[in-house]
Short mmCIF file of C-alpha atoms and ligand atoms in Angstrom, two decimals:
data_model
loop_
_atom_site.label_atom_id
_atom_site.label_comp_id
_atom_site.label_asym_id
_atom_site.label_seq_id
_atom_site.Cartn_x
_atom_site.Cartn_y
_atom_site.Cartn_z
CA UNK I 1 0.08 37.22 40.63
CA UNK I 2 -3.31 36.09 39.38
CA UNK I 3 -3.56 32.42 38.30
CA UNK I 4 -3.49 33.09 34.41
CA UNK I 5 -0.15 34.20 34.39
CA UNK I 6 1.07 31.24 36.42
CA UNK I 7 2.54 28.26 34.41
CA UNK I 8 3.05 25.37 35.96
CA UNK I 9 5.86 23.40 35.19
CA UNK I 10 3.37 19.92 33.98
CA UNK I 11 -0.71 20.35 33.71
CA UNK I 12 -2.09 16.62 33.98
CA UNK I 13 -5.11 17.85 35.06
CA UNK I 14 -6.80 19.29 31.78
CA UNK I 15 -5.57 16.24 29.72
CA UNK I 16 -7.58 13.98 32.39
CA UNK I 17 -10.47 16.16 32.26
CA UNK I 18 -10.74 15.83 28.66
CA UNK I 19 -10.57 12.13 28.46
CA UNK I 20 -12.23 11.51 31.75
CA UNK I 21 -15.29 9.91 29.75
CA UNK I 22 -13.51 7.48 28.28
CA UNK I 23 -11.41 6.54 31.22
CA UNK I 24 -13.84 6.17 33.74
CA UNK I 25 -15.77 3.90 30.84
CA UNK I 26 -12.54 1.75 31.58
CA UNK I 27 -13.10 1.37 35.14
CA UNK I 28 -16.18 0.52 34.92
CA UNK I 29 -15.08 -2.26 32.53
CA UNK I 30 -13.15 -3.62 34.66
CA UNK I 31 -15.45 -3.79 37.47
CA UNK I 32 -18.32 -5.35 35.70
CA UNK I 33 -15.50 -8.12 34.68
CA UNK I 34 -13.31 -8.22 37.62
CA UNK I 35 -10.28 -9.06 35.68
CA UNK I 36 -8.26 -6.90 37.48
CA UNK I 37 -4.54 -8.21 36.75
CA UNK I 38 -3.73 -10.07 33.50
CA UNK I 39 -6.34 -10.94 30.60
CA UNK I 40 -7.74 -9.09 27.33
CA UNK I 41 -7.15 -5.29 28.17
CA UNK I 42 -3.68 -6.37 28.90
CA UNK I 43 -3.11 -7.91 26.26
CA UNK I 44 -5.12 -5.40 24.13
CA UNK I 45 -2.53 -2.55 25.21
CA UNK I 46 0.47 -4.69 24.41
CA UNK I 47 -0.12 -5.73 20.90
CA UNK I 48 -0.72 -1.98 19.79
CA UNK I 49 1.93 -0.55 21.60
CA UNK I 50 4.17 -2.67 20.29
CA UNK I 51 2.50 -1.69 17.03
CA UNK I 52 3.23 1.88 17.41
CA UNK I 53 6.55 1.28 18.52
CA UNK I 54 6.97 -1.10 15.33
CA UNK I 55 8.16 -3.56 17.26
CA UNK I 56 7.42 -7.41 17.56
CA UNK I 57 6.43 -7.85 20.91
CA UNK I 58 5.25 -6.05 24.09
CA UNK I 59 5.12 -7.21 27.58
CA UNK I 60 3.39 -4.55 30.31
CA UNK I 61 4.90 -4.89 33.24
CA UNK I 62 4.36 -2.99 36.73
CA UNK I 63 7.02 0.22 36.09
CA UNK I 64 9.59 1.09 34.00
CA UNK I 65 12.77 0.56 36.44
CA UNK I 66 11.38 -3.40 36.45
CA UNK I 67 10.60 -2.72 32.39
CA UNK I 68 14.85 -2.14 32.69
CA UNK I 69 15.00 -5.22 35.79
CA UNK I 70 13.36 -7.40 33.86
CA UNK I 71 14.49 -6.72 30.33
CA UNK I 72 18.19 -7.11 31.20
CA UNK I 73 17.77 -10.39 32.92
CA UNK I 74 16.05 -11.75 29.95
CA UNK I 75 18.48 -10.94 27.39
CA UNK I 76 21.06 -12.72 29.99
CA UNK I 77 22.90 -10.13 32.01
CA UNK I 78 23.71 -12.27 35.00
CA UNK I 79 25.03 -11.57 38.45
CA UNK I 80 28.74 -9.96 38.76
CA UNK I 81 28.58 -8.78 34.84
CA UNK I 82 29.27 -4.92 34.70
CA UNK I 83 26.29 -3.23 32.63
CA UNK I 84 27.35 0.31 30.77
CA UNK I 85 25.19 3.26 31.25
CA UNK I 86 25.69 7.44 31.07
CA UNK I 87 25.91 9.62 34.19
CA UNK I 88 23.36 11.61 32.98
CA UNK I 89 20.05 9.81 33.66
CA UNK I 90 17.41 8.92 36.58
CA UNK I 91 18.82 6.71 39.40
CA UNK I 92 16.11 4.07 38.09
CA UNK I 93 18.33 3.21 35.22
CA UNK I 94 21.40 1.73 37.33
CA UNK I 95 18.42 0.87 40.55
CA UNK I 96 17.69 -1.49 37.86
CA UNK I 97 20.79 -2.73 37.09
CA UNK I 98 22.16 -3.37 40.13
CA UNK I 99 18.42 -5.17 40.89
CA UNK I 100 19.53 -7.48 37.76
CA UNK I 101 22.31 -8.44 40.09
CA UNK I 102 24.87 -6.25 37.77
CA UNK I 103 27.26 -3.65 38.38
CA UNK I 104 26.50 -0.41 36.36
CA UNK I 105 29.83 1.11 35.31
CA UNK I 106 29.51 5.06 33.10
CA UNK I 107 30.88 6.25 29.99
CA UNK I 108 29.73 9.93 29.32
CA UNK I 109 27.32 11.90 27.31
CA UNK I 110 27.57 14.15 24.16
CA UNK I 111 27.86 17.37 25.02
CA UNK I 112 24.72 18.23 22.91
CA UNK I 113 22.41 15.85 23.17
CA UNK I 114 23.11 14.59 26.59
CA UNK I 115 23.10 11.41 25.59
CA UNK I 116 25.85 8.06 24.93
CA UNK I 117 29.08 9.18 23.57
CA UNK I 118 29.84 6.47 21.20
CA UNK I 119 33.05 7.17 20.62
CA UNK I 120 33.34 6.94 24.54
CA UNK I 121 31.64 3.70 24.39
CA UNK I 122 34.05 2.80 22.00
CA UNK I 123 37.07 3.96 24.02
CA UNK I 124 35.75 2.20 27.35
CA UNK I 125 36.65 -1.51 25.39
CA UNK I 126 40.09 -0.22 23.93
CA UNK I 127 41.18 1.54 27.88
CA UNK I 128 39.48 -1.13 30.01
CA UNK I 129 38.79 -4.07 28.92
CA UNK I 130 40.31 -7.21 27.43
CA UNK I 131 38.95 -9.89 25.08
CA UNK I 132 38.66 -13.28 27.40
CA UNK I 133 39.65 -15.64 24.25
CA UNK I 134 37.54 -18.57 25.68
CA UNK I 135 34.23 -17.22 26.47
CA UNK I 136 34.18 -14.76 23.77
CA UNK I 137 33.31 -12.06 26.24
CA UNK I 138 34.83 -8.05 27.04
CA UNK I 139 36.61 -8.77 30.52
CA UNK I 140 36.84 -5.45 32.51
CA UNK I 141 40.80 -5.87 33.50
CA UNK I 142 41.17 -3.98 36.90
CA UNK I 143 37.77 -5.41 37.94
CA UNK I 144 37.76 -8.75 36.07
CA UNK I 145 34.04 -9.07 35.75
CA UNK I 146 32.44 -9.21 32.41
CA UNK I 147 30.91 -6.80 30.52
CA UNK I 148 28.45 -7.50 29.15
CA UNK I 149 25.30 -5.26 28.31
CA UNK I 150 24.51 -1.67 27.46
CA UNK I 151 21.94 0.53 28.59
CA UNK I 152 21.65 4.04 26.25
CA UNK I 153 18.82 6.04 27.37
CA UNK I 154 16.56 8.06 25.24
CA UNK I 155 16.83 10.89 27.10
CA UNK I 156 14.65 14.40 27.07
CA UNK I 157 12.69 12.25 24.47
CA UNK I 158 15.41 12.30 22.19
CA UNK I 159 17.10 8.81 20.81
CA UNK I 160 20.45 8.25 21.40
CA UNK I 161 22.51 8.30 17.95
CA UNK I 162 22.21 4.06 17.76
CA UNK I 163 23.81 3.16 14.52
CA UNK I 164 27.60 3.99 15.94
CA UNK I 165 26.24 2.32 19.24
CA UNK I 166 24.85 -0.68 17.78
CA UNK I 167 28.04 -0.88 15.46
CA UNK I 168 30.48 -0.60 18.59
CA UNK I 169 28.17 -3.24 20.89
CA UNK I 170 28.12 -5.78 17.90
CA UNK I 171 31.67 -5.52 17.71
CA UNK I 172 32.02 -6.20 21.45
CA UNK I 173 29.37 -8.57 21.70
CA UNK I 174 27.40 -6.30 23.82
CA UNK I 175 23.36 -6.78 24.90
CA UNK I 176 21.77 -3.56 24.11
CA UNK I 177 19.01 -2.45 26.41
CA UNK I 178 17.55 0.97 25.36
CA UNK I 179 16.04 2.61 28.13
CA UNK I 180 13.17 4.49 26.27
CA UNK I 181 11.69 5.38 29.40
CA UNK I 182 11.39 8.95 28.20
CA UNK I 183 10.98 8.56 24.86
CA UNK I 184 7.58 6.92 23.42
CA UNK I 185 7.17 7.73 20.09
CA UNK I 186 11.25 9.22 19.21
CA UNK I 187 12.13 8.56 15.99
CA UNK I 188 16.11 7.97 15.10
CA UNK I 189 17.20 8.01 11.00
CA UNK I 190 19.29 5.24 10.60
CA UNK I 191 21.94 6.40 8.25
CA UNK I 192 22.98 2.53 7.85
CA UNK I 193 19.50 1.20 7.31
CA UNK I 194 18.28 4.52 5.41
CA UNK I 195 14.88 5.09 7.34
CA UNK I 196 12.99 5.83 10.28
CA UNK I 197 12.94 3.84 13.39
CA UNK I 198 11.18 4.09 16.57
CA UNK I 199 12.45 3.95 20.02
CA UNK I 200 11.88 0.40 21.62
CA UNK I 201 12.46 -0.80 18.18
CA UNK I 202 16.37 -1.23 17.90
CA UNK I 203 17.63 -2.87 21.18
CA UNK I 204 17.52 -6.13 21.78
CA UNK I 205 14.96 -5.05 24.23
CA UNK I 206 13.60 -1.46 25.09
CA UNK I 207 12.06 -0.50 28.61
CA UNK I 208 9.03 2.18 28.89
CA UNK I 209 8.02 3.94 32.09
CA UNK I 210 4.05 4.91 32.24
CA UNK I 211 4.61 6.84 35.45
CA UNK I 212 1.83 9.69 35.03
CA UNK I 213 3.73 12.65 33.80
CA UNK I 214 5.16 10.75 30.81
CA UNK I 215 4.74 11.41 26.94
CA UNK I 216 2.56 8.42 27.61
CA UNK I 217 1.14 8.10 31.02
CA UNK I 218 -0.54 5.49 33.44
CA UNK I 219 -3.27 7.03 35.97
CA UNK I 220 -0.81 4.92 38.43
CA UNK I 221 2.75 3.30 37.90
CA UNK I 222 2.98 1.26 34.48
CA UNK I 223 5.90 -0.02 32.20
CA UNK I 224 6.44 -2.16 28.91
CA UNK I 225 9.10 -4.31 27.79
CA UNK I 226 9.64 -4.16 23.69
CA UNK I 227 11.39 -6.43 21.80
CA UNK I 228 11.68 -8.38 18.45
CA UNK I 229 12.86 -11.60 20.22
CA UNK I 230 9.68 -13.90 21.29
CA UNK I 231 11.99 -15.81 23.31
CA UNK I 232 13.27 -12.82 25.69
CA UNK I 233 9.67 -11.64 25.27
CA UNK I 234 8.18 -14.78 26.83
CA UNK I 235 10.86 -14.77 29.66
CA UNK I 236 9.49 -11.06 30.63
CA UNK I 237 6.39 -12.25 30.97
CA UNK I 238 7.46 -15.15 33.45
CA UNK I 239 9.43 -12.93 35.50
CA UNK I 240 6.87 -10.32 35.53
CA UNK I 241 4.63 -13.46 37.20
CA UNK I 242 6.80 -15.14 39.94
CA UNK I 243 8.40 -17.25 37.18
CA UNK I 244 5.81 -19.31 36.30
CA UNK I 245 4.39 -19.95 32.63
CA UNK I 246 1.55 -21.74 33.62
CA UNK I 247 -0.44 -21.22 37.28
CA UNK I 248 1.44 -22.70 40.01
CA UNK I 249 4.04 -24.05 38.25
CA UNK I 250 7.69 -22.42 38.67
CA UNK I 251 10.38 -22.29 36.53
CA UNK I 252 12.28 -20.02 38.92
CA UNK I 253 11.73 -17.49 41.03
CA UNK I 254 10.51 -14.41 39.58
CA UNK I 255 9.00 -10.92 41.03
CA UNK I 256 5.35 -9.69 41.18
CA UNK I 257 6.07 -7.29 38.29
CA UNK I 258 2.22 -6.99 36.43
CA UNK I 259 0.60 -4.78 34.43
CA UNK I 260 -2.65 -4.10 35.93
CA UNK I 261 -6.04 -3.71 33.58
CA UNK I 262 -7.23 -0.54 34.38
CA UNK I 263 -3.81 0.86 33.84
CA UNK I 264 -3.58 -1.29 30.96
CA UNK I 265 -7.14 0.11 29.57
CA UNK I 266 -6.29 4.14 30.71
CA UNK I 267 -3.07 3.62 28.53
CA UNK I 268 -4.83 2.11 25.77
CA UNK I 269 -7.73 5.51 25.57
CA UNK I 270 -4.46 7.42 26.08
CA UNK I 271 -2.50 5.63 23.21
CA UNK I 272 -4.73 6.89 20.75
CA UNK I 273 -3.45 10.55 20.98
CA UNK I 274 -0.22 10.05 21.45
CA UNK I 275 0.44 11.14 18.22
CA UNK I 276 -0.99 13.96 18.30
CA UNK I 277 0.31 14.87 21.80
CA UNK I 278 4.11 14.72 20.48
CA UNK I 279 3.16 16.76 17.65
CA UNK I 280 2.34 19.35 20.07
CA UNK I 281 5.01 18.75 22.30
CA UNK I 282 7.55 19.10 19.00
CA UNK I 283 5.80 22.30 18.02
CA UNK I 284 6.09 23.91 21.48
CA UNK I 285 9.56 22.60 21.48
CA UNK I 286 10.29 24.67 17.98
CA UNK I 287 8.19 27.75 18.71
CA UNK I 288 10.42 28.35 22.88
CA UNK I 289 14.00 27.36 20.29
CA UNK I 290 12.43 30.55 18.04
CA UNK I 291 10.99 32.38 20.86
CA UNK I 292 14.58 31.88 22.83
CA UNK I 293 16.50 32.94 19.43
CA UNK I 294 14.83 35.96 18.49
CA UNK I 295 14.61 37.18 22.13
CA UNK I 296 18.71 36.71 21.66
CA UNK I 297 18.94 35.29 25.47
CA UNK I 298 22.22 33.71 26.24
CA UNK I 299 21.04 30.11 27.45
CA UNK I 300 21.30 27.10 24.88
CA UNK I 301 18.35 25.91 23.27
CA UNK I 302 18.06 22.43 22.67
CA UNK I 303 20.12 20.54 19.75
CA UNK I 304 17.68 18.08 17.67
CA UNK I 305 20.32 16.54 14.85
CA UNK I 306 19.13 16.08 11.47
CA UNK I 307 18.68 12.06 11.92
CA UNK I 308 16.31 12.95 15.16
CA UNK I 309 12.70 13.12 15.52
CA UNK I 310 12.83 14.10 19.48
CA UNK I 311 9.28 13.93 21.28
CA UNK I 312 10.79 16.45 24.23
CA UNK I 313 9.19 14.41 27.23
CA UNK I 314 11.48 17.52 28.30
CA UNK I 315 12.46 21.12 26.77
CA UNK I 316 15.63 21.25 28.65
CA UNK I 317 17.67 24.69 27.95
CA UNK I 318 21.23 25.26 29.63
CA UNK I 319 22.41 28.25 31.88
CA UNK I 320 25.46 29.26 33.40
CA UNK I 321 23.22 31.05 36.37
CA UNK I 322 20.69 27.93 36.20
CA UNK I 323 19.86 28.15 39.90
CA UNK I 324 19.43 32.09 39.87
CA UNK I 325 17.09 32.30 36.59
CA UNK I 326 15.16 29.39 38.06
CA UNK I 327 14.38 31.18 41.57
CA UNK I 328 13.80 34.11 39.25
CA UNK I 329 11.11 32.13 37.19
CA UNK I 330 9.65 30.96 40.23
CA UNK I 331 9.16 34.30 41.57
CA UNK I 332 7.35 35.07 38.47
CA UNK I 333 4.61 32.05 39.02
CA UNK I 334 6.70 29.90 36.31
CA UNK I 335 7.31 26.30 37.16
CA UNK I 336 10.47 24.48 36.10
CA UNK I 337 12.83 21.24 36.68
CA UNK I 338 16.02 20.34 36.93
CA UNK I 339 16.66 16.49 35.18
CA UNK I 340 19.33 16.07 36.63
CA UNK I 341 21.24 18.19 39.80
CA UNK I 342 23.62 15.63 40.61
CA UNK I 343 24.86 13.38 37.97
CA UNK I 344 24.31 9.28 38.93
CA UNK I 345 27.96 8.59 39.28
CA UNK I 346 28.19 11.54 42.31
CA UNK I 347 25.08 9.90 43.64
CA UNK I 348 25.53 8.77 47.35
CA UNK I 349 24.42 4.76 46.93
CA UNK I 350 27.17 4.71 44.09
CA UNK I 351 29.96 6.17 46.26
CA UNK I 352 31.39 2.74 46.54
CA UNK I 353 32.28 2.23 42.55
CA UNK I 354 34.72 4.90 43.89
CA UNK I 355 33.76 7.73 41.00
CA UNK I 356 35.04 11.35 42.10
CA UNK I 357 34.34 14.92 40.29
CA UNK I 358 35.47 15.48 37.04
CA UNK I 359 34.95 11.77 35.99
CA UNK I 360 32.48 12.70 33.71
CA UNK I 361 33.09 16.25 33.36
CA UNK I 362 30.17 16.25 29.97
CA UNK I 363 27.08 15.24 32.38
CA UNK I 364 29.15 16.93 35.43
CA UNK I 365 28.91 20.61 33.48
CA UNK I 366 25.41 19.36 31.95
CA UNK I 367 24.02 18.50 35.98
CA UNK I 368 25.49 22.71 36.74
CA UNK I 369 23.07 23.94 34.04
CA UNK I 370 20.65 22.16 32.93
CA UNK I 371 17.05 23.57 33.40
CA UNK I 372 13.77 22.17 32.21
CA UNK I 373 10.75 24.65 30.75
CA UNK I 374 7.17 24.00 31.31
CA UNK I 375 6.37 21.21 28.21
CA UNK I 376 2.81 19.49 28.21
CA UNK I 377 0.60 18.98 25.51
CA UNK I 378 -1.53 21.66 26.20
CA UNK I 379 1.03 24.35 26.69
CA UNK I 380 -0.02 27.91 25.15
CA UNK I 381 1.24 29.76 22.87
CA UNK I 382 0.13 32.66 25.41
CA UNK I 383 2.12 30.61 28.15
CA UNK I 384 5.02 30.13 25.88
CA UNK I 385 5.39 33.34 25.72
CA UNK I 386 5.44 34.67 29.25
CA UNK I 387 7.98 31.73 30.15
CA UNK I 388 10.28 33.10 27.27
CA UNK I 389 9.78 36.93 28.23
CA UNK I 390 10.63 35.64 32.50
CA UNK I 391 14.00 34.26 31.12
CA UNK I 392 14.46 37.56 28.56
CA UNK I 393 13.52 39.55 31.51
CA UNK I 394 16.17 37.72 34.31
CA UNK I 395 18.67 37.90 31.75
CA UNK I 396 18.31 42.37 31.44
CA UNK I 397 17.80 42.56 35.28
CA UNK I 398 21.27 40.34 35.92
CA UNK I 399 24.77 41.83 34.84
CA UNK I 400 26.17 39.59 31.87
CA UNK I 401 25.44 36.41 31.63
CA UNK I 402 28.70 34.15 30.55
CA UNK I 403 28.02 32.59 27.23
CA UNK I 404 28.29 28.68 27.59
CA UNK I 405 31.51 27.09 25.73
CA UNK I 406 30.89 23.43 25.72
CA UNK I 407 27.67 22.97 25.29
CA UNK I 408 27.88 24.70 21.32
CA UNK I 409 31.30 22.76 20.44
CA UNK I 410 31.05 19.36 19.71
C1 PLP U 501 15.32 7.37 32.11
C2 PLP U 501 14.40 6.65 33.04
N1 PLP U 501 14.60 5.35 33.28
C3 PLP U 501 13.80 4.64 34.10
C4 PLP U 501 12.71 5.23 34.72
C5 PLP U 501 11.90 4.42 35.67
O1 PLP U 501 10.54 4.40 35.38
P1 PLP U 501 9.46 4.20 36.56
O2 PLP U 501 9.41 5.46 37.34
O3 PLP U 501 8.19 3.92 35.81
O4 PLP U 501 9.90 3.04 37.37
C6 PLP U 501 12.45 6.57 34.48
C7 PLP U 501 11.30 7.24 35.11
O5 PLP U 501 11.28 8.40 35.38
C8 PLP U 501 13.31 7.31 33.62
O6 PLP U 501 13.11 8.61 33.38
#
């Protein structure tokens, strides 16, 4: 196999090569200054991200599992409250939770989207829990803790349907936390509102990974807290810095949770194009859901609903012989992912919440087939191709492929 045909599952190399200019301008920047942690490119980065994410405020912050850490402690979840997540979503999401001091407790995915069921959210109050009449607060009855927050997460790149969740955590007094961690730039039509909103924009505070293969990506490990309340904002920001507002002087204990500057810079250069970069990631998207179609395979192409605007971090299709077409595609120099093989809930560190199989049979089934295609900016239509004639090709060579049921109902 000569190296043109191969296509690797991510390529961060060209997109560094082209900007390397521009980046390296930033480390040299920051040498000549020596502000290395804190001060103007900081701060730089955070006002127009939280620009482009047309939200109020921005805090940078040192990842996106503390961007989830640190955004749920602000808005108040405290020790022993039970925070709601989905199954179907990286282990950061509840690490972060359970870091807040929390216990993350599931409620399962849309079969088409992957992610928060709302009417499962819903159902989680009216089966489990009971209003406490004195606090005000959603008591969990077996495990009489509070609940208290909600963590949907954006995932693929795609924004969880929020006006149904929004409408169910108002009614149960619920903090919403989105983790947006996959999806900078996702757009969501608010039927309620009747327009567009972005993703870190709708929450009462929104977490952002930078990690390198991101829609938007640090040259290191990077994350952003986004939110329209100053107040939560400015308690970020003193958690992200051992808890003090002012040098030396503590309010509490806190973390060393920074943004550095030449991450802080990199993202900035890189900022620019995101734009541009989802609109190539949303063309590639449409041209493999055509591609897929026409070559009349039998895997499921991804569903994008009308009110969606999905920047596909991912291009996840679904298989019922995932495992086999993905040795297959390997064997024919094409690179590919699996987001994710074993749903959180099954995850060994989470054993003790006592979850078993067929729990959440929607992310269980989704965890079975699930298989990511090669998706990066740069991604050719030449590439494109060959990954769509590998799949058309595995599906001829193998006897019938079962159609998948559940993942076209819903
Ligand atoms: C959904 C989700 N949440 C949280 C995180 C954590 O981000 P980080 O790796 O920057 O800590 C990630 C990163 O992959 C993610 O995909």
């Amino acid at each position: 196999m000569s190296d043109s045909q191969h296509v690797p599952f991510l390529d961060l190399i060209s997109l560094h090569q082209e900007l390397e200019d521009e980046l390296l301008t930033v480390v040299r920047k920051v040498l000549r200054t020596a502000s290395f942690v804190g001060g103007p490119m900081v701060e730089e980065f955070e006002r127009d991200f939280a620009r482009s994410c047309e939200s109020a405020h921005c805090a940078g912050v040192s990842s996106g599992t503390d961007a989830v850490r640190f955004a749920l402690m602000a808005a108040g979840v405290k020790p022993g409250d039970i925070v709601l997540t989905v199954p179907s979503t990286f282990i950061a999401t509840t690490e972060a939770i359970s870091q807040a001091g929390a216990r993350a407790d599931f409620v399962d995915v849309n079969p088409r989207t992957y992610n928060l069921d709302a009417d499962k959210f819903r159902l989680y109050f009216e089966t489990y829990c009971t209003l406490d009449h004195k606090t005000g607060r959603m008591i969990h009855r077996t495990l009489r803790k509070p609940v208290t927050a909600v963590v949907p997460v954006h995932l693929y790149g795609q924004m969880a349907d929020m006006d149904p969740i929004l409408e169910v955590a108002a009614r149960y007094r619920m903090i919403v936390i989105e983790d947006a961690c996959q999806a900078h730039g996702a757009e969501y039509f608010s039927r309620k509102e009747n327009r567009w909103r972005k993703a870190g924009s709708m929450g009462h505070a929104a977490a952002f990974s930078f990690y390198p293969g991101k829609n938007l990506g640090a040259c290191g490990e990077a994350g952003a807290v986004t939110t329209n309340d100053a107040a939560l904002a400015q308690k970020v920001r003193t958690l992200r810095d051992h808890g003090q507002a002012r040098k030396y002087y503590h309010d509490m204990e806190g973390y060393n949770g920074r943004l550095d500057s030449i991450q802080a810079g990199m993202l900035h250069v890189k900022l620019a194009h995101l734009t541009e970069w989802n609109r190539n990631r949303r063309e590639a998207a449409a041209r493999y859901s055509e591609l897929l179609n026409e070559a009349s395979t039998s895997v499921v192409t991804p569903h994008e609903p009308s009110w969606s605007r999905a920047v596909y971090h991912l291009y996840v299709i679904r298989s019922t012989e995932r495992d086999q077409l993905q040795t297959h595609l390997s064997n024919s120099g094409i690179g590919t992912g699996i987001h994710y093989p074993v749903p959180v809930h099954l995850q060994k560190p989470y054993r003790s919440i006592g979850y078993k199989e067929g729990d959440f049979p929607v992310a269980e089934s989704a965890a079975e087939q699930v298989l990511s295609l090669p998706m990066y900016p740069g991604l050719s239509s030449a590439q494109q191709n060959r990954v769509v004639e590998g799949i058309a090709r595995f599906e001829r060579s193998s006897e019938s492929p079962v159609p998948i049921q559940s993942a076209s109902q819903a």
